[in-house]
Amino acid sequence: MNCLVTGAAGFIGSHLCRRLLKEGHYVSGIDSFTDYYPRSIKEANLAPFSKHKKFKFFPEDINRIDLNKLLQNIDAVFHLAAQAGVRASWGKNFSIYTKNNIEATQKILETAKKYRLTKFVYASSSSVYGSSPELPMKETNILSPFSPYGVSKLAAENLCSLYFRNYGVPTVSLRFFTVYGPGQRPDMAFHRFFKAILLNKPISIYGDGKQTRDFTYIDDIIEANIVSLVKGKEGEIYNIGGGNQLILKNVFSLLEQICQKKIQLQYEKKQKGDVLHTFADIKKAYVDLDYSPKVRLDEGLQKEWNWIQRYLS
Ligand code: NAD
Ligand code: UGA
């Protein structure tokens, strides 16, 4: 198949390109190298496959490129490009989120409706739930985002649903729950924690550390994308989680074991927009996609630690 991956140079997008190429697909990748984190990291993400003969890369902005040309001969779109990050989405920054998350999604869907795609897989987020009183979070829960980022991800997810209902664009939205592993974005918790440990600095914990997250290893997220291509039901939305609800402060003893170092903790104030708990109900993904997370937290964190030591050396 000819696949288009948006956000191809990002954390998840680059892993997905690599896997699609491994499966024998042709891959076009687009990424505008937004400045949320350094371009050098994104170039390093692309490096292992940038010269692959089935890979084409467009260093462009979805909002500016001729999407008609980009989507010609494409069978499936994986739409991951976005301004990520919950805590940075307040204030003036919000326009970056509306432009890259909402407007860019609307433009690509507008173009997609003219082509007969096999699948349009959208990278949605657990942030659409907000502080849900109902745990685990089911796709049918009431959605009440708690951050401007969550609002923008939900708006884009709603756009996917309405382009399916009105124009038959074969969208499948996957709500990823906090993704970790090699290549993780530098603003995210485990990347920051491992970096601090390596530099013998204290780890910053936002709030009291009693918040919980359903952490999902990158390979499980990629597997969910791959199976969605064939098994994802058009117009449907699926939670993609790691299968566990972990209390943040309980993870530190595991980090100490992995890094073989004593950790220093520094408590900081709770960040606006951060929800207290996430936990995915993944029954729907199990039934329709045959999805079940395979990588345990200790294995996944070990891999991230191995990666970060190489990356920061
Ligand atoms: P990332 O920032 O590493 O990757 C996103 C990429 O999109 C970046 O490289 C950026 O340059 C690119 N981009 C942004 N706007 C663009 C535009 N207008 N045109 C072209 N490229 C553009 O983030 P990530 O962690 O890999 O997240 C990928 C997707 O998954 C995002 O949609 C994010 O909202 C979603 N998601 C991520 C997580 C997570 O835990 N990482 C969880 C839930 C959902
Ligand atoms: C992550 C991603 O950053 C979002 O892009 C994504 O949409 C979201 O997951 C999702 O699941 O939808 P978040 O859960 O905040 O958001 O992921 P982390 O940055 O890894 O934070 C996890 C927890 O650690 C949060 O409770 C956060 O407050 C805490 N944290 C983070 C700290 O205590 N200290 C830090 O230095 C960083």
GROMACS .gro file of N, CA and C in nm, residues 21 26 49-56:
model
   30
   21LEU      N    1   0.744   0.054   0.664
   21LEU     CA    2   0.846   0.017   0.565
   21LEU      C    3   0.887  -0.129   0.584
   26TYR      N    4   0.489   0.134   0.081
   26TYR     CA    5   0.552   0.260   0.039
   26TYR      C    6   0.504   0.367   0.137
   49PHE      N    7   1.573   0.557   0.847
   49PHE     CA    8   1.502   0.510   0.726
   49PHE      C    9   1.491   0.618   0.619
   50SER      N   10   1.554   0.733   0.640
   50SER     CA   11   1.534   0.844   0.545
   50SER      C   12   1.582   0.810   0.403
   51LYS      N   13   1.673   0.717   0.393
   51LYS     CA   14   1.725   0.680   0.260
   51LYS      C   15   1.659   0.553   0.205
   52HIS      N   16   1.563   0.501   0.277
   52HIS     CA   17   1.496   0.378   0.232
   52HIS      C   18   1.430   0.404   0.096
   53LYS      N   19   1.443   0.308   0.005
   53LYS     CA   20   1.395   0.336  -0.132
   53LYS      C   21   1.242   0.349  -0.142
   54LYS      N   22   1.171   0.302  -0.042
   54LYS     CA   23   1.025   0.315  -0.047
   54LYS      C   24   0.976   0.435   0.035
   55PHE      N   25   1.070   0.518   0.082
   55PHE     CA   26   1.031   0.632   0.167
   55PHE      C   27   1.054   0.766   0.096
   56LYS      N   28   0.950   0.851   0.100
   56LYS     CA   29   0.962   0.987   0.047
   56LYS      C   30   0.928   1.083   0.159
   0.00000   0.00000   0.00000
